[in-house]
Amino acid sequence: MCGIVGYIGHREAYPIVLNGLKRLEYRGYDSAGIALYDGEKIKLCKTKGKVADLELKVSKEMATIGNLGIGHTRWATHGEPNDVNSHPHYSNSGDLVLIHNGIIENYVVLKKELINRGYTFSSDTDTEVLVNLIEEIKKNENVKLGKAVQIALNEVVGAYAIAVFDRKKPDEIVVAKLGSPLAIGIGDNEFFIASDASPFIEFTNNAIYLEAVSYTHLTLPTTPYV
Ligand code: GLU
């Protein structure tokens, strides 16, 4: 097991995501990572080791401003626990960034198809295949991120809870799950996501646990970046 946390809204995302990852440590993990959007660009930091190691690395390497953030604790299934294989993972364009708990069983076939179309991979994970599959579908079929996720997941065999956002449309996080748990907290013009409700319990008691198979896009009525 392992964990997912995310936030989009009017608050600073970093403390919510970092504290959320700490609350999910009981689930077990070998690496941790975080991505923030600061209104201009994505900032990403990830490391093998504990959430405390991530916190230290972030304090040395990046500013923590931003109202959109996703964080992950990884339990490696595809590729050894190391910094590169840790989540979040970028798509090749650098626009999409994704976290994933679970397994993409048919990732080898999907990866081959993407390599044939010119995609390159820096990690050994099944997850990096998924984020690029979503990107390829989004470009090829000229659809929005939510639709691209839906189409991509129809091609995927496996179990997952995912969260992904697009730096070009930073008013939404798209989430999906099959098998792995995922809770959504709904606040006032803000959304929280997490593997269980503990990361956002002090902010809202309006929580939804996604059904067995589902996906949704959490889109703010107003973007915090205007
Ligand atoms: N299969 C993915 C990986 O090995 C996700 C593992 C997890 O659930 O944390 O990176």
PDB file of C-alpha atoms and ligand atoms in Angstrom:
ATOM      1  CA  MET A   1       0.000   0.000   0.000  1.00  0.00           C
ATOM      2  CA  CYS A   2       0.984   3.582  -0.405  1.00  0.00           C
ATOM      3  CA  GLY A   3      -0.609   6.985  -0.636  1.00  0.00           C
ATOM      4  CA  ILE A   4      -1.938   9.835  -2.715  1.00  0.00           C
ATOM      5  CA  VAL A   5      -2.704  13.392  -1.629  1.00  0.00           C
ATOM      6  CA  GLY A   6      -3.787  16.439  -3.614  1.00  0.00           C
ATOM      7  CA  TYR A   7      -5.144  19.928  -3.188  1.00  0.00           C
ATOM      8  CA  ILE A   8      -6.528  22.641  -5.436  1.00  0.00           C
ATOM      9  CA  GLY A   9      -8.059  25.852  -4.136  1.00  0.00           C
ATOM     10  CA  HIS A  10      -7.198  29.092  -2.393  1.00  0.00           C
ATOM     11  CA  ARG A  11      -4.828  27.784   0.308  1.00  0.00           C
ATOM     12  CA  GLU A  12      -1.121  27.039   0.041  1.00  0.00           C
ATOM     13  CA  ALA A  13      -1.019  23.450  -1.211  1.00  0.00           C
ATOM     14  CA  TYR A  14       2.393  22.431   0.129  1.00  0.00           C
ATOM     15  CA  PRO A  15       1.641  22.127   3.878  1.00  0.00           C
ATOM     16  CA  ILE A  16      -1.624  20.318   3.165  1.00  0.00           C
ATOM     17  CA  VAL A  17       0.024  17.824   0.827  1.00  0.00           C
ATOM     18  CA  LEU A  18       3.113  17.308   2.984  1.00  0.00           C
ATOM     19  CA  ASN A  19       1.140  16.794   6.206  1.00  0.00           C
ATOM     20  CA  GLY A  20      -1.236  14.556   4.292  1.00  0.00           C
ATOM     21  CA  LEU A  21       1.653  12.354   3.182  1.00  0.00           C
ATOM     22  CA  LYS A  22       2.786  12.108   6.812  1.00  0.00           C
ATOM     23  CA  ARG A  23      -0.679  10.949   7.841  1.00  0.00           C
ATOM     24  CA  LEU A  24      -0.605   8.267   5.149  1.00  0.00           C
ATOM     25  CA  GLU A  25       2.795   6.895   6.226  1.00  0.00           C
ATOM     26  CA  TYR A  26       1.072   4.048   8.079  1.00  0.00           C
ATOM     27  CA  ARG A  27       0.247   2.570   4.661  1.00  0.00           C
ATOM     28  CA  GLY A  28       3.903   1.733   4.032  1.00  0.00           C
ATOM     29  CA  TYR A  29       6.147   3.093   1.244  1.00  0.00           C
ATOM     30  CA  ASP A  30       9.719   3.354  -0.016  1.00  0.00           C
ATOM     31  CA  SER A  31       9.805   6.795  -1.703  1.00  0.00           C
ATOM     32  CA  ALA A  32       7.934  10.082  -1.683  1.00  0.00           C
ATOM     33  CA  GLY A  33       7.381  12.982  -4.035  1.00  0.00           C
ATOM     34  CA  ILE A  34       5.465  16.155  -4.605  1.00  0.00           C
ATOM     35  CA  ALA A  35       4.559  18.488  -7.480  1.00  0.00           C
ATOM     36  CA  LEU A  36       3.306  22.042  -7.059  1.00  0.00           C
ATOM     37  CA  TYR A  37       2.017  24.528  -9.596  1.00  0.00           C
ATOM     38  CA  ASP A  38       2.980  28.096  -8.698  1.00  0.00           C
ATOM     39  CA  GLY A  39       0.867  29.939 -11.244  1.00  0.00           C
ATOM     40  CA  GLU A  40       3.560  29.714 -13.907  1.00  0.00           C
ATOM     41  CA  LYS A  41       5.351  26.415 -13.762  1.00  0.00           C
ATOM     42  CA  ILE A  42       5.372  23.001 -12.164  1.00  0.00           C
ATOM     43  CA  LYS A  43       7.931  22.431  -9.414  1.00  0.00           C
ATOM     44  CA  LEU A  44       8.704  18.830  -8.613  1.00  0.00           C
ATOM     45  CA  CYS A  45      10.745  17.113  -5.939  1.00  0.00           C
ATOM     46  CA  LYS A  46      10.988  13.397  -5.219  1.00  0.00           C
ATOM     47  CA  THR A  47      13.253  11.028  -3.375  1.00  0.00           C
ATOM     48  CA  LYS A  48      13.786   7.506  -2.247  1.00  0.00           C
ATOM     49  CA  GLY A  49      13.220   7.312   1.498  1.00  0.00           C
ATOM     50  CA  LYS A  50      10.856   8.886   3.975  1.00  0.00           C
ATOM     51  CA  VAL A  51       8.529  11.870   3.824  1.00  0.00           C
ATOM     52  CA  ALA A  52      10.975  13.581   6.220  1.00  0.00           C
ATOM     53  CA  ASP A  53      13.698  13.103   3.553  1.00  0.00           C
ATOM     54  CA  LEU A  54      11.388  14.687   0.992  1.00  0.00           C
ATOM     55  CA  GLU A  55      10.702  17.615   3.319  1.00  0.00           C
ATOM     56  CA  LEU A  56      14.431  18.209   3.736  1.00  0.00           C
ATOM     57  CA  LYS A  57      15.066  17.973  -0.008  1.00  0.00           C
ATOM     58  CA  VAL A  58      12.228  20.392  -0.773  1.00  0.00           C
ATOM     59  CA  SER A  59      13.617  22.868   1.779  1.00  0.00           C
ATOM     60  CA  LYS A  60      16.965  22.817  -0.063  1.00  0.00           C
ATOM     61  CA  GLU A  61      15.744  22.694  -3.656  1.00  0.00           C
ATOM     62  CA  MET A  62      12.500  24.508  -4.293  1.00  0.00           C
ATOM     63  CA  ALA A  63      10.111  27.253  -3.286  1.00  0.00           C
ATOM     64  CA  THR A  64       6.817  25.945  -1.990  1.00  0.00           C
ATOM     65  CA  ILE A  65       4.402  28.560  -3.265  1.00  0.00           C
ATOM     66  CA  GLY A  66       1.316  27.314  -5.099  1.00  0.00           C
ATOM     67  CA  ASN A  67      -2.375  26.598  -4.737  1.00  0.00           C
ATOM     68  CA  LEU A  68      -2.295  23.300  -6.618  1.00  0.00           C
ATOM     69  CA  GLY A  69      -0.291  20.321  -5.428  1.00  0.00           C
ATOM     70  CA  ILE A  70      -0.140  16.549  -5.593  1.00  0.00           C
ATOM     71  CA  GLY A  71       1.944  14.211  -3.438  1.00  0.00           C
ATOM     72  CA  HIS A  72       2.712  10.514  -3.433  1.00  0.00           C
ATOM     73  CA  THR A  73       4.213   7.788  -1.344  1.00  0.00           C
ATOM     74  CA  ARG A  74       5.379   4.891  -3.487  1.00  0.00           C
ATOM     75  CA  TRP A  75       5.559   1.197  -2.854  1.00  0.00           C
ATOM     76  CA  ALA A  76       7.615   0.115  -5.852  1.00  0.00           C
ATOM     77  CA  THR A  77       6.126  -2.549  -8.097  1.00  0.00           C
ATOM     78  CA  HIS A  78       7.810  -1.678 -11.437  1.00  0.00           C
ATOM     79  CA  GLY A  79      11.356  -0.427 -11.131  1.00  0.00           C
ATOM     80  CA  GLU A  80      13.510  -0.297  -8.021  1.00  0.00           C
ATOM     81  CA  PRO A  81      12.960   2.316  -5.323  1.00  0.00           C
ATOM     82  CA  ASN A  82      15.098   5.269  -6.421  1.00  0.00           C
ATOM     83  CA  ASP A  83      14.686   8.983  -7.067  1.00  0.00           C
ATOM     84  CA  VAL A  84      13.937   8.640 -10.796  1.00  0.00           C
ATOM     85  CA  ASN A  85      11.275   5.972 -10.355  1.00  0.00           C
ATOM     86  CA  SER A  86       9.580   7.940  -7.564  1.00  0.00           C
ATOM     87  CA  HIS A  87       6.391   9.801  -8.418  1.00  0.00           C
ATOM     88  CA  PRO A  88       5.150  12.283  -9.659  1.00  0.00           C
ATOM     89  CA  HIS A  89       5.974  11.576 -13.311  1.00  0.00           C
ATOM     90  CA  TYR A  90       5.939  14.092 -16.159  1.00  0.00           C
ATOM     91  CA  SER A  91       4.649  13.453 -19.658  1.00  0.00           C
ATOM     92  CA  ASN A  92       7.166  14.007 -22.477  1.00  0.00           C
ATOM     93  CA  SER A  93       5.914  17.545 -23.179  1.00  0.00           C
ATOM     94  CA  GLY A  94       6.283  18.463 -19.507  1.00  0.00           C
ATOM     95  CA  ASP A  95       2.667  19.624 -19.421  1.00  0.00           C
ATOM     96  CA  LEU A  96       1.096  16.720 -17.528  1.00  0.00           C
ATOM     97  CA  VAL A  97       2.179  15.462 -14.140  1.00  0.00           C
ATOM     98  CA  LEU A  98       0.733  12.327 -12.581  1.00  0.00           C
ATOM     99  CA  ILE A  99       0.781  10.220  -9.418  1.00  0.00           C
ATOM    100  CA  HIS A 100      -0.403   6.635  -9.309  1.00  0.00           C
ATOM    101  CA  ASN A 101      -0.970   3.943  -6.726  1.00  0.00           C
ATOM    102  CA  GLY A 102      -1.414   0.472  -8.172  1.00  0.00           C
ATOM    103  CA  ILE A 103      -0.241  -1.504 -11.194  1.00  0.00           C
ATOM    104  CA  ILE A 104      -0.660  -1.153 -14.968  1.00  0.00           C
ATOM    105  CA  GLU A 105      -0.437  -4.811 -15.975  1.00  0.00           C
ATOM    106  CA  ASN A 106      -0.239  -4.265 -19.750  1.00  0.00           C
ATOM    107  CA  TYR A 107       2.338  -1.460 -19.563  1.00  0.00           C
ATOM    108  CA  VAL A 108       4.939  -3.300 -21.689  1.00  0.00           C
ATOM    109  CA  VAL A 109       2.685  -3.373 -24.772  1.00  0.00           C
ATOM    110  CA  LEU A 110       1.559   0.209 -24.236  1.00  0.00           C
ATOM    111  CA  LYS A 111       5.161   1.367 -23.743  1.00  0.00           C
ATOM    112  CA  LYS A 112       6.265  -0.274 -27.021  1.00  0.00           C
ATOM    113  CA  GLU A 113       3.482   1.503 -28.920  1.00  0.00           C
ATOM    114  CA  LEU A 114       4.442   4.837 -27.384  1.00  0.00           C
ATOM    115  CA  ILE A 115       8.153   4.311 -28.166  1.00  0.00           C
ATOM    116  CA  ASN A 116       7.156   3.600 -31.796  1.00  0.00           C
ATOM    117  CA  ARG A 117       5.410   6.967 -31.781  1.00  0.00           C
ATOM    118  CA  GLY A 118       8.545   8.721 -30.552  1.00  0.00           C
ATOM    119  CA  TYR A 119       8.029   8.823 -26.795  1.00  0.00           C
ATOM    120  CA  THR A 120      11.007   8.415 -24.477  1.00  0.00           C
ATOM    121  CA  PHE A 121      11.071   7.216 -20.882  1.00  0.00           C
ATOM    122  CA  SER A 122      13.384   8.075 -18.025  1.00  0.00           C
ATOM    123  CA  SER A 123      12.018   5.671 -15.416  1.00  0.00           C
ATOM    124  CA  ASP A 124      11.272   1.943 -15.297  1.00  0.00           C
ATOM    125  CA  THR A 125       7.751   2.496 -14.008  1.00  0.00           C
ATOM    126  CA  ASP A 126       4.386   1.507 -15.422  1.00  0.00           C
ATOM    127  CA  THR A 127       3.207   4.956 -14.264  1.00  0.00           C
ATOM    128  CA  GLU A 128       5.338   6.920 -16.729  1.00  0.00           C
ATOM    129  CA  VAL A 129       3.687   4.868 -19.493  1.00  0.00           C
ATOM    130  CA  LEU A 130       0.254   5.926 -18.290  1.00  0.00           C
ATOM    131  CA  VAL A 131       1.000   9.654 -18.190  1.00  0.00           C
ATOM    132  CA  ASN A 132       2.370   9.513 -21.735  1.00  0.00           C
ATOM    133  CA  LEU A 133      -0.557   7.432 -22.960  1.00  0.00           C
ATOM    134  CA  ILE A 134      -2.869  10.136 -21.615  1.00  0.00           C
ATOM    135  CA  GLU A 135      -0.785  12.804 -23.360  1.00  0.00           C
ATOM    136  CA  GLU A 136      -0.808  10.921 -26.663  1.00  0.00           C
ATOM    137  CA  ILE A 137      -4.598  10.478 -26.565  1.00  0.00           C
ATOM    138  CA  LYS A 138      -5.136  14.107 -25.551  1.00  0.00           C
ATOM    139  CA  LYS A 139      -3.063  15.307 -28.530  1.00  0.00           C
ATOM    140  CA  ASN A 140      -4.204  12.749 -31.085  1.00  0.00           C
ATOM    141  CA  GLU A 141      -7.891  12.895 -30.364  1.00  0.00           C
ATOM    142  CA  ASN A 142      -7.870  16.571 -29.433  1.00  0.00           C
ATOM    143  CA  VAL A 143      -9.840  15.990 -26.241  1.00  0.00           C
ATOM    144  CA  LYS A 144      -9.743  17.542 -22.786  1.00  0.00           C
ATOM    145  CA  LEU A 145      -7.669  15.976 -20.032  1.00  0.00           C
ATOM    146  CA  GLY A 146     -10.663  14.305 -18.326  1.00  0.00           C
ATOM    147  CA  LYS A 147     -11.718  12.622 -21.560  1.00  0.00           C
ATOM    148  CA  ALA A 148      -8.147  11.588 -22.360  1.00  0.00           C
ATOM    149  CA  VAL A 149      -7.862   9.957 -18.923  1.00  0.00           C
ATOM    150  CA  GLN A 150     -11.120   8.104 -19.478  1.00  0.00           C
ATOM    151  CA  ILE A 151     -10.023   6.796 -22.898  1.00  0.00           C
ATOM    152  CA  ALA A 152      -6.551   5.863 -21.616  1.00  0.00           C
ATOM    153  CA  LEU A 153      -7.940   3.929 -18.682  1.00  0.00           C
ATOM    154  CA  ASN A 154     -10.140   1.924 -21.058  1.00  0.00           C
ATOM    155  CA  GLU A 155      -6.893   0.690 -22.630  1.00  0.00           C
ATOM    156  CA  VAL A 156      -5.341  -0.158 -19.290  1.00  0.00           C
ATOM    157  CA  VAL A 157      -5.515  -3.486 -17.477  1.00  0.00           C
ATOM    158  CA  GLY A 158      -4.758  -3.158 -13.786  1.00  0.00           C
ATOM    159  CA  ALA A 159      -5.610  -1.426 -10.547  1.00  0.00           C
ATOM    160  CA  TYR A 160      -5.046   2.209  -9.817  1.00  0.00           C
ATOM    161  CA  ALA A 161      -5.815   5.408  -8.040  1.00  0.00           C
ATOM    162  CA  ILE A 162      -4.430   8.340 -10.022  1.00  0.00           C
ATOM    163  CA  ALA A 163      -4.340  12.107  -9.923  1.00  0.00           C
ATOM    164  CA  VAL A 164      -3.100  14.183 -12.851  1.00  0.00           C
ATOM    165  CA  PHE A 165      -3.074  17.845 -13.816  1.00  0.00           C
ATOM    166  CA  ASP A 166      -2.111  19.909 -16.845  1.00  0.00           C
ATOM    167  CA  ARG A 167       0.114  22.951 -16.379  1.00  0.00           C
ATOM    168  CA  LYS A 168      -1.799  24.604 -19.242  1.00  0.00           C
ATOM    169  CA  LYS A 169      -5.129  24.226 -17.421  1.00  0.00           C
ATOM    170  CA  PRO A 170      -4.288  24.628 -13.750  1.00  0.00           C
ATOM    171  CA  ASP A 171      -7.856  24.964 -12.512  1.00  0.00           C
ATOM    172  CA  GLU A 172      -8.414  21.225 -12.302  1.00  0.00           C
ATOM    173  CA  ILE A 173      -7.092  17.898 -11.078  1.00  0.00           C
ATOM    174  CA  VAL A 174      -8.399  14.775 -12.789  1.00  0.00           C
ATOM    175  CA  VAL A 175      -8.667  11.710 -10.580  1.00  0.00           C
ATOM    176  CA  ALA A 176      -9.618   8.109 -11.264  1.00  0.00           C
ATOM    177  CA  LYS A 177      -9.657   4.835  -9.431  1.00  0.00           C
ATOM    178  CA  LEU A 178     -10.162   1.152  -9.949  1.00  0.00           C
ATOM    179  CA  GLY A 179      -9.446  -1.024  -6.960  1.00  0.00           C
ATOM    180  CA  SER A 180      -7.183   1.336  -4.981  1.00  0.00           C
ATOM    181  CA  PRO A 181      -8.956   3.678  -2.534  1.00  0.00           C
ATOM    182  CA  LEU A 182      -9.558   7.380  -3.217  1.00  0.00           C
ATOM    183  CA  ALA A 183     -11.435   9.973  -1.161  1.00  0.00           C
ATOM    184  CA  ILE A 184     -12.382  13.481  -2.266  1.00  0.00           C
ATOM    185  CA  GLY A 185     -12.974  16.327   0.167  1.00  0.00           C
ATOM    186  CA  ILE A 186     -15.128  19.164  -1.075  1.00  0.00           C
ATOM    187  CA  GLY A 187     -14.615  22.581   0.483  1.00  0.00           C
ATOM    188  CA  ASP A 188     -15.635  26.078  -0.512  1.00  0.00           C
ATOM    189  CA  ASN A 189     -14.067  26.579  -3.945  1.00  0.00           C
ATOM    190  CA  GLU A 190     -11.444  23.963  -3.104  1.00  0.00           C
ATOM    191  CA  PHE A 191     -10.935  20.218  -3.433  1.00  0.00           C
ATOM    192  CA  PHE A 192      -8.832  17.732  -1.496  1.00  0.00           C
ATOM    193  CA  ILE A 193      -7.949  14.233  -2.603  1.00  0.00           C
ATOM    194  CA  ALA A 194      -6.353  11.446  -0.599  1.00  0.00           C
ATOM    195  CA  SER A 195      -6.162   7.697  -0.170  1.00  0.00           C
ATOM    196  CA  ASP A 196      -8.264   8.150   2.962  1.00  0.00           C
ATOM    197  CA  ALA A 197      -9.889  11.220   4.494  1.00  0.00           C
ATOM    198  CA  SER A 198      -7.263  11.761   7.231  1.00  0.00           C
ATOM    199  CA  PRO A 199      -5.185  14.330   5.253  1.00  0.00           C
ATOM    200  CA  PHE A 200      -8.096  16.756   4.954  1.00  0.00           C
ATOM    201  CA  ILE A 201     -10.265  16.035   7.969  1.00  0.00           C
ATOM    202  CA  GLU A 202      -9.646  19.432   9.602  1.00  0.00           C
ATOM    203  CA  PHE A 203     -10.633  21.325   6.455  1.00  0.00           C
ATOM    204  CA  THR A 204     -13.924  19.696   5.472  1.00  0.00           C
ATOM    205  CA  ASN A 205     -16.186  16.894   6.587  1.00  0.00           C
ATOM    206  CA  ASN A 206     -17.805  16.783   3.182  1.00  0.00           C
ATOM    207  CA  ALA A 207     -16.016  13.685   1.875  1.00  0.00           C
ATOM    208  CA  ILE A 208     -16.854  11.298  -0.936  1.00  0.00           C
ATOM    209  CA  TYR A 209     -15.260   7.903  -1.422  1.00  0.00           C
ATOM    210  CA  LEU A 210     -15.145   7.119  -5.125  1.00  0.00           C
ATOM    211  CA  GLU A 211     -16.947   3.961  -6.216  1.00  0.00           C
ATOM    212  CA  ALA A 212     -15.277   0.774  -7.427  1.00  0.00           C
ATOM    213  CA  VAL A 213     -14.569   2.146 -10.921  1.00  0.00           C
ATOM    214  CA  SER A 214     -14.771   5.851 -11.495  1.00  0.00           C
ATOM    215  CA  TYR A 215     -13.106   8.984 -12.702  1.00  0.00           C
ATOM    216  CA  THR A 216     -13.933  12.630 -12.279  1.00  0.00           C
ATOM    217  CA  HIS A 217     -12.452  16.030 -12.851  1.00  0.00           C
ATOM    218  CA  LEU A 218     -12.294  18.429  -9.929  1.00  0.00           C
ATOM    219  CA  THR A 219     -12.568  21.803 -11.592  1.00  0.00           C
ATOM    220  CA  LEU A 220     -12.719  25.067  -9.685  1.00  0.00           C
ATOM    221  CA  PRO A 221     -15.435  27.531 -10.703  1.00  0.00           C
ATOM    222  CA  THR A 222     -12.775  30.216 -10.510  1.00  0.00           C
ATOM    223  CA  THR A 223      -9.084  29.641 -10.976  1.00  0.00           C
ATOM    224  CA  PRO A 224      -6.784  30.898  -8.192  1.00  0.00           C
ATOM    225  CA  TYR A 225      -4.347  32.083 -10.882  1.00  0.00           C
ATOM    226  CA  VAL A 226      -6.215  35.064 -12.308  1.00  0.00           C
TER     227      VAL A 226
HETATM  228  N1  GLU B   1       3.336   0.713 -10.013  1.00  0.00           N
HETATM  229  C1  GLU B   1       3.767   2.017  -9.635  1.00  0.00           C
HETATM  230  C2  GLU B   1       5.270   2.062  -9.426  1.00  0.00           C
HETATM  231  O1  GLU B   1       5.915   1.036  -9.272  1.00  0.00           O
HETATM  232  C3  GLU B   1       3.044   2.532  -8.416  1.00  0.00           C
HETATM  233  C4  GLU B   1       3.381   1.805  -7.147  1.00  0.00           C
HETATM  234  C5  GLU B   1       2.551   2.318  -5.979  1.00  0.00           C
HETATM  235  O2  GLU B   1       1.401   1.875  -5.845  1.00  0.00           O
HETATM  236  O3  GLU B   1       3.062   3.136  -5.219  1.00  0.00           O
HETATM  237  O4  GLU B   1       5.825   3.124  -9.428  1.00  0.00           O
END
